[in-house]
PDB file of C-alpha atoms in Angstrom:
ATOM      1  CA  MET A   2      43.593  14.854 -47.715  1.00 56.00           C
ATOM      2  CA  SER A   3      47.226  13.524 -47.907  1.00 62.00           C
ATOM      3  CA  GLU A   4      48.402  10.490 -46.297  1.00 59.00           C
ATOM      4  CA  LYS A   5      50.359  12.346 -43.718  1.00 61.00           C
ATOM      5  CA  GLY A   6      47.413  14.580 -43.050  1.00 65.00           C
ATOM      6  CA  ARG A   7      45.065  11.698 -42.515  1.00 61.00           C
ATOM      7  CA  TYR A   8      47.668  10.075 -40.120  1.00 60.00           C
ATOM      8  CA  ASP A   9      48.191  13.284 -38.188  1.00 63.00           C
ATOM      9  CA  MET A  10      44.404  13.799 -37.727  1.00 64.00           C
ATOM     10  CA  LEU A  11      43.731  10.236 -36.867  1.00 59.00           C
ATOM     11  CA  SER A  12      46.828  10.279 -34.525  1.00 61.00           C
ATOM     12  CA  LYS A  13      45.339  13.354 -32.718  1.00 61.00           C
ATOM     13  CA  ASN A  14      41.816  11.953 -32.324  1.00 60.00           C
ATOM     14  CA  ILE A  15      43.387   8.614 -31.011  1.00 58.00           C
ATOM     15  CA  HIS A  16      45.287  10.703 -28.399  1.00 61.00           C
ATOM     16  CA  ARG A  17      42.334  12.607 -27.305  1.00 58.00           C
ATOM     17  CA  ASP A  18      40.322   9.530 -26.910  1.00 57.00           C
ATOM     18  CA  ASN A  19      43.030   7.909 -24.875  1.00 60.00           C
ATOM     19  CA  SER A  20      43.223  10.945 -22.608  1.00 60.00           C
ATOM     20  CA  ILE A  21      39.400  10.779 -21.932  1.00 59.00           C
ATOM     21  CA  PHE A  22      39.494   6.969 -21.374  1.00 58.00           C
ATOM     22  CA  LEU A  23      42.507   7.242 -19.079  1.00 61.00           C
ATOM     23  CA  GLY A  24      40.703  10.015 -17.076  1.00 61.00           C
ATOM     24  CA  ILE A  25      37.725   7.587 -16.526  1.00 59.00           C
ATOM     25  CA  LEU A  26      40.025   4.793 -15.619  1.00 60.00           C
ATOM     26  CA  THR A  27      41.896   7.011 -13.023  1.00 60.00           C
ATOM     27  CA  LEU A  28      38.419   8.025 -11.486  1.00 60.00           C
ATOM     28  CA  LEU A  29      37.613   4.326 -11.420  1.00 59.00           C
ATOM     29  CA  GLY A  30      40.791   3.689  -9.787  1.00 60.00           C
ATOM     30  CA  ILE A  31      40.513   6.232  -7.247  1.00 59.00           C
ATOM     31  CA  ALA A  32      36.925   5.056  -6.461  1.00 58.00           C
ATOM     32  CA  ALA A  33      38.428   1.286  -6.025  1.00 56.00           C
ATOM     33  CA  PHE A  34      41.100   2.422  -3.900  1.00 58.00           C
ATOM     34  CA  ALA A  35      39.017   4.501  -1.707  1.00 57.00           C
ATOM     35  CA  GLU A  36      36.744   1.357  -1.227  1.00 54.00           C
ATOM     36  CA  PHE A  37      39.620  -0.692  -0.600  1.00 56.00           C
ATOM     37  CA  MET A  38      40.841   1.564   2.128  1.00 54.00           C
ATOM     38  CA  ILE A  39      37.376   2.301   3.717  1.00 54.00           C
ATOM     39  CA  GLY A  40      35.921  -1.165   3.889  1.00 52.00           C
ATOM     40  CA  ASN A  41      37.433  -4.195   2.567  1.00 50.00           C
ATOM     41  CA  THR A  42      34.654  -6.710   3.203  1.00 47.00           C
ATOM     42  CA  GLY A  43      31.569  -7.861   1.346  1.00 49.00           C
ATOM     43  CA  SER A  44      30.610  -8.226  -2.104  1.00 50.00           C
ATOM     44  CA  VAL A  45      30.941  -4.615  -2.944  1.00 51.00           C
ATOM     45  CA  PHE A  46      34.750  -4.804  -2.505  1.00 54.00           C
ATOM     46  CA  ALA A  47      34.695  -7.915  -4.598  1.00 56.00           C
ATOM     47  CA  ILE A  48      32.867  -6.405  -7.329  1.00 54.00           C
ATOM     48  CA  THR A  49      34.857  -3.257  -7.248  1.00 55.00           C
ATOM     49  CA  ILE A  50      37.969  -4.996  -7.604  1.00 59.00           C
ATOM     50  CA  LEU A  51      36.715  -7.168 -10.180  1.00 59.00           C
ATOM     51  CA  MET A  52      35.654  -4.124 -12.062  1.00 57.00           C
ATOM     52  CA  PHE A  53      39.084  -2.661 -11.720  1.00 59.00           C
ATOM     53  CA  VAL A  54      40.710  -5.784 -13.111  1.00 63.00           C
ATOM     54  CA  LEU A  55      38.342  -5.841 -15.897  1.00 60.00           C
ATOM     55  CA  VAL A  56      38.882  -2.248 -16.800  1.00 60.00           C
ATOM     56  CA  GLY A  57      42.681  -2.704 -16.638  1.00 63.00           C
ATOM     57  CA  ILE A  58      42.362  -5.675 -19.199  1.00 63.00           C
ATOM     58  CA  ILE A  59      40.198  -3.532 -21.409  1.00 60.00           C
ATOM     59  CA  ALA A  60      42.751  -0.672 -21.290  1.00 62.00           C
ATOM     60  CA  VAL A  61      45.515  -3.013 -22.200  1.00 63.00           C
ATOM     61  CA  LEU A  62      43.678  -4.332 -25.093  1.00 62.00           C
ATOM     62  CA  ARG A  63      42.499  -0.792 -26.272  1.00 59.00           C
ATOM     63  CA  ILE A  64      46.154   0.487 -26.213  1.00 62.00           C
ATOM     64  CA  LEU A  65      47.154  -2.689 -28.141  1.00 62.00           C
ATOM     65  CA  MET A  66      44.455  -2.024 -30.797  1.00 62.00           C
ATOM     66  CA  THR A  67      45.265   1.524 -30.892  1.00 62.00           C
ATOM     67  CA  ASP A  68      48.954   0.723 -31.742  1.00 61.00           C
ATOM     68  CA  ARG A  69      47.645  -1.723 -34.529  1.00 60.00           C
ATOM     69  CA  ARG A  70      45.587   0.888 -35.983  1.00 59.00           C
ATOM     70  CA  ILE A  71      48.477   3.385 -36.231  1.00 60.00           C
ATOM     71  CA  GLN A  72      50.603   0.795 -37.601  1.00 59.00           C
ATOM     72  CA  THR A  73      48.103  -0.092 -40.241  1.00 60.00           C
ATOM     73  CA  ILE A  74      47.929   3.546 -41.354  1.00 56.00           C
ATOM     74  CA  GLN A  75      51.620   3.554 -41.673  1.00 56.00           C
ATOM     75  CA  ASN A  76      51.351   0.743 -44.169  1.00 53.00           C
ATOM     76  CA  GLU A  77      52.529  -1.840 -41.764  1.00 49.00           C
ATOM     77  CA  VAL A  78      55.745  -0.009 -41.094  1.00 51.00           C
ATOM     78  CA  PRO A  79      56.679  -0.402 -37.491  1.00 53.00           C
ATOM     79  CA  ASP A  80      56.872   2.905 -35.788  1.00 68.00           C
ATOM     80  CA  GLU A  81      60.426   3.001 -33.935  1.00 73.00           C
ATOM     81  CA  ARG A  82      59.272   5.634 -31.468  1.00 77.00           C
ATOM     82  CA  THR A  83      56.058   3.652 -30.487  1.00 75.00           C
ATOM     83  CA  ARG A  84      58.131   0.428 -30.063  1.00 76.00           C
ATOM     84  CA  LYS A  85      60.758   2.222 -28.004  1.00 80.00           C
ATOM     85  CA  ILE A  86      58.162   3.869 -25.649  1.00 82.00           C
ATOM     86  CA  ASP A  87      56.385   0.308 -25.268  1.00 79.00           C
ATOM     87  CA  THR A  88      59.639  -1.344 -24.183  1.00 82.00           C
ATOM     88  CA  TYR A  89      60.725   1.377 -21.882  1.00 84.00           C
ATOM     89  CA  ALA A  90      57.230   1.674 -20.367  1.00 84.00           C
ATOM     90  CA  GLN A  91      57.187  -2.186 -19.712  1.00 83.00           C
ATOM     91  CA  SER A  92      60.545  -2.074 -18.178  1.00 85.00           C
ATOM     92  CA  LYS A  93      59.640   0.773 -15.723  1.00 86.00           C
ATOM     93  CA  SER A  94      56.551  -1.020 -15.037  1.00 87.00           C
ATOM     94  CA  TRP A  95      58.716  -4.110 -14.007  1.00 87.00           C
ATOM     95  CA  TYR A  96      60.582  -2.088 -11.650  1.00 87.00           C
ATOM     96  CA  VAL A  97      57.295  -0.783  -9.998  1.00 88.00           C
ATOM     97  CA  THR A  98      56.024  -4.244  -9.873  1.00 86.00           C
ATOM     98  CA  PHE A  99      59.249  -5.635  -8.449  1.00 85.00           C
ATOM     99  CA  MET A 100      59.367  -2.922  -5.743  1.00 87.00           C
ATOM    100  CA  LEU A 101      55.625  -3.275  -4.907  1.00 87.00           C
ATOM    101  CA  ILE A 102      56.131  -6.918  -4.081  1.00 85.00           C
ATOM    102  CA  CYS A 103      59.027  -6.132  -1.885  1.00 85.00           C
ATOM    103  CA  ILE A 104      56.896  -3.774  -0.032  1.00 87.00           C
ATOM    104  CA  PHE A 105      54.130  -6.312   0.418  1.00 85.00           C
ATOM    105  CA  VAL A 106      56.785  -8.821   1.704  1.00 83.00           C
ATOM    106  CA  PHE A 107      57.796  -6.219   4.483  1.00 83.00           C
ATOM    107  CA  LEU A 108      53.947  -5.579   5.317  1.00 84.00           C
ATOM    108  CA  ASN A 109      53.292  -9.053   5.553  1.00 82.00           C
ATOM    109  CA  THR A 110      56.445  -9.985   7.544  1.00 80.00           C
ATOM    110  CA  PHE A 111      55.609  -7.350  10.257  1.00 82.00           C
ATOM    111  CA  ARG A 112      51.833  -7.913  10.019  1.00 80.00           C
ATOM    112  CA  ILE A 113      50.962  -4.561   8.912  1.00 82.00           C
ATOM    113  CA  ILE A 114      48.573  -5.817   6.522  1.00 80.00           C
ATOM    114  CA  GLU A 115      47.575  -9.485   5.963  1.00 79.00           C
ATOM    115  CA  LEU A 116      46.518 -10.351   2.575  1.00 79.00           C
ATOM    116  CA  SER A 117      45.254 -13.666   0.939  1.00 78.00           C
ATOM    117  CA  VAL A 118      47.051 -15.009  -1.990  1.00 76.00           C
ATOM    118  CA  TYR A 119      44.132 -14.058  -4.224  1.00 74.00           C
ATOM    119  CA  GLU A 120      44.245 -10.372  -2.845  1.00 78.00           C
ATOM    120  CA  VAL A 121      47.989 -10.372  -3.620  1.00 80.00           C
ATOM    121  CA  LEU A 122      47.740 -11.517  -7.128  1.00 78.00           C
ATOM    122  CA  ILE A 123      44.913  -8.937  -7.937  1.00 77.00           C
ATOM    123  CA  ILE A 124      46.896  -6.120  -6.536  1.00 82.00           C
ATOM    124  CA  LEU A 125      49.941  -7.201  -8.450  1.00 82.00           C
ATOM    125  CA  PHE A 126      47.971  -7.572 -11.669  1.00 78.00           C
ATOM    126  CA  ILE A 127      46.484  -4.321 -11.375  1.00 80.00           C
ATOM    127  CA  ALA A 128      49.640  -2.628 -10.495  1.00 83.00           C
ATOM    128  CA  MET A 129      51.441  -4.194 -13.622  1.00 83.00           C
ATOM    129  CA  SER A 130      48.769  -3.333 -16.079  1.00 79.00           C
ATOM    130  CA  TRP A 131      48.118   0.245 -14.738  1.00 81.00           C
ATOM    131  CA  SER A 132      51.751   1.201 -14.203  1.00 86.00           C
ATOM    132  CA  TRP A 133      52.377   0.080 -17.755  1.00 84.00           C
ATOM    133  CA  ILE A 134      49.549   2.092 -19.172  1.00 83.00           C
ATOM    134  CA  ALA A 135      50.625   5.274 -16.912  1.00 86.00           C
ATOM    135  CA  PHE A 136      54.279   5.018 -18.247  1.00 87.00           C
ATOM    136  CA  LYS A 137      53.172   4.471 -21.852  1.00 84.00           C
ATOM    137  CA  TRP A 138      50.901   7.570 -21.440  1.00 83.00           C
ATOM    138  CA  TYR A 139      53.420   9.623 -19.883  1.00 86.00           C
ATOM    139  CA  TYR A 140      56.332   8.831 -22.530  1.00 85.00           C
ATOM    140  CA  GLY A 141      53.615   9.357 -25.214  1.00 81.00           C
ATOM    141  CA  GLN A 142      52.967  12.729 -23.978  1.00 81.00           C
ATOM    142  CA  LYS A 143      56.634  13.582 -23.604  1.00 80.00           C
ATOM    143  CA  GLY A 144      57.442  12.295 -27.006  1.00 75.00           C
ATOM    144  CA  ASP A 145      60.399  10.333 -26.318  1.00 73.00           C
ATOM    145  CA  ILE A 146      61.992   8.315 -23.271  1.00 69.00           C
ATOM    146  CA  GLU A 147      64.890  10.525 -22.784  1.00 69.00           C
TER     147      GLU A 147
ATOM    148  CA  MET B   7      82.624   1.551 -13.065  1.00 54.00           C
ATOM    149  CA  LYS B   8      83.277  -1.047 -15.754  1.00 61.00           C
ATOM    150  CA  THR B   9      80.313  -2.986 -17.294  1.00 63.00           C
ATOM    151  CA  GLY B  10      82.097  -6.412 -16.263  1.00 71.00           C
ATOM    152  CA  PHE B  11      82.213  -5.421 -12.664  1.00 77.00           C
ATOM    153  CA  LYS B  12      78.633  -4.114 -12.710  1.00 75.00           C
ATOM    154  CA  GLU B  13      77.668  -7.442 -14.246  1.00 79.00           C
ATOM    155  CA  TYR B  14      79.271  -9.520 -11.498  1.00 84.00           C
ATOM    156  CA  VAL B  15      77.704  -7.339  -8.756  1.00 85.00           C
ATOM    157  CA  LEU B  16      74.269  -7.870 -10.467  1.00 83.00           C
ATOM    158  CA  TRP B  17      74.784 -11.599 -10.792  1.00 85.00           C
ATOM    159  CA  ILE B  18      75.859 -11.764  -7.006  1.00 88.00           C
ATOM    160  CA  GLY B  19      73.157  -9.594  -5.815  1.00 86.00           C
ATOM    161  CA  SER B  20      70.507 -11.667  -7.648  1.00 85.00           C
ATOM    162  CA  ALA B  21      72.172 -14.918  -6.498  1.00 88.00           C
ATOM    163  CA  ILE B  22      71.598 -13.715  -2.870  1.00 89.00           C
ATOM    164  CA  ALA B  23      68.052 -12.608  -3.417  1.00 87.00           C
ATOM    165  CA  ILE B  24      67.031 -16.004  -5.155  1.00 87.00           C
ATOM    166  CA  ALA B  25      68.713 -17.951  -2.404  1.00 89.00           C
ATOM    167  CA  ALA B  26      66.714 -15.852   0.218  1.00 88.00           C
ATOM    168  CA  LEU B  27      63.486 -16.334  -1.972  1.00 86.00           C
ATOM    169  CA  ALA B  28      63.973 -20.029  -2.175  1.00 86.00           C
ATOM    170  CA  ILE B  29      64.166 -20.208   1.713  1.00 87.00           C
ATOM    171  CA  ILE B  30      61.044 -18.151   2.156  1.00 84.00           C
ATOM    172  CA  PHE B  31      59.164 -20.305  -0.477  1.00 82.00           C
ATOM    173  CA  PHE B  32      60.222 -23.552   0.979  1.00 82.00           C
ATOM    174  CA  THR B  33      59.781 -22.704   4.713  1.00 83.00           C
ATOM    175  CA  GLY B  34      56.509 -20.653   4.199  1.00 77.00           C
ATOM    176  CA  HIS B  35      57.527 -17.870   6.601  1.00 76.00           C
ATOM    177  CA  LEU B  36      60.277 -15.155   6.851  1.00 77.00           C
ATOM    178  CA  GLU B  37      63.007 -15.073   9.558  1.00 81.00           C
ATOM    179  CA  ILE B  38      64.456 -11.826  10.554  1.00 83.00           C
ATOM    180  CA  TYR B  39      67.973 -12.954   9.260  1.00 86.00           C
ATOM    181  CA  VAL B  40      66.389 -14.029   5.817  1.00 86.00           C
ATOM    182  CA  LEU B  41      64.726 -10.670   5.613  1.00 85.00           C
ATOM    183  CA  GLY B  42      68.205  -8.999   6.107  1.00 87.00           C
ATOM    184  CA  VAL B  43      69.857 -11.067   3.322  1.00 89.00           C
ATOM    185  CA  PHE B  44      66.775 -10.618   1.106  1.00 87.00           C
ATOM    186  CA  VAL B  45      66.782  -6.828   1.405  1.00 87.00           C
ATOM    187  CA  PHE B  46      70.556  -6.665   0.763  1.00 89.00           C
ATOM    188  CA  GLY B  47      70.191  -8.864  -2.349  1.00 88.00           C
ATOM    189  CA  ILE B  48      67.278  -6.688  -3.669  1.00 87.00           C
ATOM    190  CA  ILE B  49      69.119  -3.398  -3.047  1.00 88.00           C
ATOM    191  CA  VAL B  50      72.165  -4.599  -4.919  1.00 88.00           C
ATOM    192  CA  THR B  51      70.221  -6.202  -7.738  1.00 86.00           C
ATOM    193  CA  LEU B  52      67.954  -3.114  -8.193  1.00 84.00           C
ATOM    194  CA  GLY B  53      70.805  -0.561  -7.729  1.00 85.00           C
ATOM    195  CA  SER B  54      73.233  -2.381 -10.273  1.00 84.00           C
ATOM    196  CA  LEU B  55      70.272  -2.707 -12.650  1.00 81.00           C
ATOM    197  CA  SER B  56      69.425   0.904 -12.599  1.00 79.00           C
ATOM    198  CA  VAL B  57      73.223   1.759 -12.986  1.00 79.00           C
ATOM    199  CA  MET B  58      73.530  -0.677 -16.039  1.00 76.00           C
ATOM    200  CA  ALA B  59      70.208   0.491 -17.456  1.00 72.00           C
ATOM    201  CA  GLY B  60      71.853   4.015 -17.661  1.00 66.00           C
ATOM    202  CA  CYS B  61      70.078   6.311 -15.264  1.00 54.00           C
ATOM    203  CA  GLY B  62      71.597   9.483 -16.756  1.00 50.00           C
ATOM    204  CA  HIS B  63      74.417   7.687 -18.326  1.00 53.00           C
ATOM    205  CA  LYS B  64      74.704   7.086 -22.102  1.00 56.00           C
ATOM    206  CA  GLU B  65      77.939   5.000 -22.094  1.00 62.00           C
ATOM    207  CA  ASP B  66      76.515   1.735 -23.545  1.00 72.00           C
ATOM    208  CA  GLU B  67      73.400   2.052 -25.788  1.00 76.00           C
ATOM    209  CA  ARG B  68      73.497  -1.680 -26.772  1.00 79.00           C
ATOM    210  CA  LEU B  69      73.597  -2.829 -23.049  1.00 79.00           C
ATOM    211  CA  LYS B  70      70.661  -0.446 -22.248  1.00 80.00           C
ATOM    212  CA  LYS B  71      68.645  -1.851 -25.166  1.00 81.00           C
ATOM    213  CA  ILE B  72      69.415  -5.520 -23.967  1.00 84.00           C
ATOM    214  CA  ILE B  73      68.201  -4.622 -20.284  1.00 84.00           C
ATOM    215  CA  ALA B  74      65.231  -2.785 -21.462  1.00 84.00           C
ATOM    216  CA  PHE B  75      64.057  -5.674 -23.647  1.00 84.00           C
ATOM    217  CA  SER B  76      64.870  -8.166 -21.175  1.00 85.00           C
ATOM    218  CA  LEU B  77      62.900  -6.430 -18.584  1.00 85.00           C
ATOM    219  CA  MET B  78      60.106  -5.900 -21.095  1.00 83.00           C
ATOM    220  CA  ASN B  79      60.054  -9.843 -21.801  1.00 82.00           C
ATOM    221  CA  SER B  80      60.052 -10.618 -18.045  1.00 83.00           C
ATOM    222  CA  TRP B  81      57.139  -8.205 -17.551  1.00 82.00           C
ATOM    223  CA  VAL B  82      55.052  -9.944 -20.170  1.00 78.00           C
ATOM    224  CA  THR B  83      56.089 -13.390 -18.612  1.00 76.00           C
ATOM    225  CA  GLY B  84      55.090 -11.915 -15.077  1.00 77.00           C
ATOM    226  CA  VAL B  85      51.674 -10.854 -16.334  1.00 75.00           C
ATOM    227  CA  THR B  86      51.018 -14.184 -17.921  1.00 73.00           C
ATOM    228  CA  LEU B  87      52.040 -16.040 -14.947  1.00 73.00           C
ATOM    229  CA  LEU B  88      49.848 -13.838 -12.662  1.00 74.00           C
ATOM    230  CA  SER B  89      46.868 -14.329 -15.023  1.00 71.00           C
ATOM    231  CA  THR B  90      47.333 -18.106 -14.884  1.00 72.00           C
ATOM    232  CA  VAL B  91      47.724 -18.278 -10.922  1.00 71.00           C
ATOM    233  CA  LEU B  92      44.789 -15.876 -10.671  1.00 70.00           C
ATOM    234  CA  PHE B  93      42.727 -18.329 -12.875  1.00 70.00           C
ATOM    235  CA  LEU B  94      43.909 -21.422 -10.745  1.00 70.00           C
ATOM    236  CA  SER B  95      43.276 -19.713  -7.477  1.00 69.00           C
ATOM    237  CA  TYR B  96      39.635 -18.681  -8.589  1.00 69.00           C
ATOM    238  CA  PHE B  97      38.849 -22.293  -9.172  1.00 69.00           C
ATOM    239  CA  ASN B  98      40.815 -23.379  -6.032  1.00 70.00           C
ATOM    240  CA  TRP B  99      43.214 -25.301  -8.096  1.00 67.00           C
ATOM    241  CA  LEU B 100      46.375 -23.629  -6.725  1.00 64.00           C
ATOM    242  CA  GLY B 101      46.802 -25.779  -3.652  1.00 67.00           C
ATOM    243  CA  PRO B 102      47.857 -24.670  -0.198  1.00 69.00           C
ATOM    244  CA  LEU B 103      49.993 -21.646  -1.121  1.00 73.00           C
ATOM    245  CA  SER B 104      50.414 -18.832   1.402  1.00 78.00           C
ATOM    246  CA  ALA B 105      50.495 -15.041   0.315  1.00 79.00           C
ATOM    247  CA  ILE B 106      54.286 -14.833   1.186  1.00 82.00           C
ATOM    248  CA  GLN B 107      55.149 -17.779  -1.028  1.00 80.00           C
ATOM    249  CA  ALA B 108      52.915 -16.352  -3.754  1.00 78.00           C
ATOM    250  CA  MET B 109      55.092 -13.174  -3.528  1.00 82.00           C
ATOM    251  CA  SER B 110      58.359 -14.935  -3.428  1.00 83.00           C
ATOM    252  CA  LEU B 111      57.657 -16.977  -6.235  1.00 80.00           C
ATOM    253  CA  THR B 112      56.639 -13.968  -8.430  1.00 81.00           C
ATOM    254  CA  ILE B 113      59.820 -12.058  -7.720  1.00 84.00           C
ATOM    255  CA  ALA B 114      62.031 -15.160  -8.363  1.00 85.00           C
ATOM    256  CA  ILE B 115      60.275 -16.040 -11.679  1.00 82.00           C
ATOM    257  CA  MET B 116      60.553 -12.280 -12.677  1.00 84.00           C
ATOM    258  CA  LEU B 117      64.393 -12.181 -11.807  1.00 86.00           C
ATOM    259  CA  LEU B 118      64.951 -15.612 -13.402  1.00 85.00           C
ATOM    260  CA  MET B 119      63.013 -14.648 -16.706  1.00 83.00           C
ATOM    261  CA  PHE B 120      64.951 -11.471 -16.714  1.00 86.00           C
ATOM    262  CA  TYR B 121      68.389 -13.354 -16.566  1.00 86.00           C
ATOM    263  CA  CYS B 122      67.110 -15.921 -19.329  1.00 84.00           C
ATOM    264  CA  TRP B 123      66.410 -13.098 -21.762  1.00 83.00           C
ATOM    265  CA  TYR B 124      69.491 -11.102 -20.790  1.00 86.00           C
ATOM    266  CA  ALA B 125      71.709 -14.149 -21.372  1.00 85.00           C
ATOM    267  CA  TYR B 126      69.860 -14.810 -24.603  1.00 84.00           C
ATOM    268  CA  TYR B 127      70.282 -11.153 -25.986  1.00 84.00           C
ATOM    269  CA  SER B 128      73.909 -11.024 -24.738  1.00 83.00           C
ATOM    270  CA  LEU B 129      74.819 -14.211 -26.508  1.00 84.00           C
ATOM    271  CA  LYS B 130      73.079 -12.939 -29.727  1.00 80.00           C
ATOM    272  CA  GLY B 131      74.684  -9.740 -29.406  1.00 77.00           C
ATOM    273  CA  ASP B 132      71.553  -7.494 -30.145  1.00 72.00           C
ATOM    274  CA  VAL B 133      67.851  -7.397 -29.496  1.00 66.00           C
ATOM    275  CA  GLU B 134      66.844  -7.549 -33.343  1.00 64.00           C
TER     276      GLU B 134
END
């Protein structure tokens, strides 16, 4: 099989794997969010949130490793499109995080919800990693950032 | 709108937002007039950033690139900072910090890191 054919096949497999992985992550995310909304006390909540954070970290590492695999196949030539998508996904994630913190400031000021420092940090960490993954996936599916 | 003018609006908006954040951080609570100033600063900052990053406009490719890369680096710094603070708070090494102080600190650092990278890339001329 030619180099291009090998690359196309692997790229297709990676995208399929990533779609399955993202589906599982989304389900876990919905479960954790439901847990958060229904009863935010007790060890079950803590374990769910911890799982959510760990899955987020694993997802970020997995994406980074996937990019590395693609780059290795392309003989270490950096893929301009992937770099562009990465940059724009992170910059959009920056906006999301920024707006989310502002919303939390309002909610906290008007005592709609009262969160501890630990809870705020965990939610922000989750929002940052997940919004990046979501934007990266979206732009990857779209093919470009425009 | 000229880029120079947009830049001034961005700097002024951010200066207002950072001043409000400093008040929130050092007092530990949020008065209604500080909230008003904070909201104004954030709206101006995000608005001018969106315009400069070129939502639908393709006038300045270089500026768009510089903003995107600065935001990306600010994001990476934010994630690193959050991980560190999370680690410190898990072991109770963070000291008496309220949720509002943690939030204001995060916003301020994200903004400041963005400006550091923005200034660096602007002086350099490009992101490469």
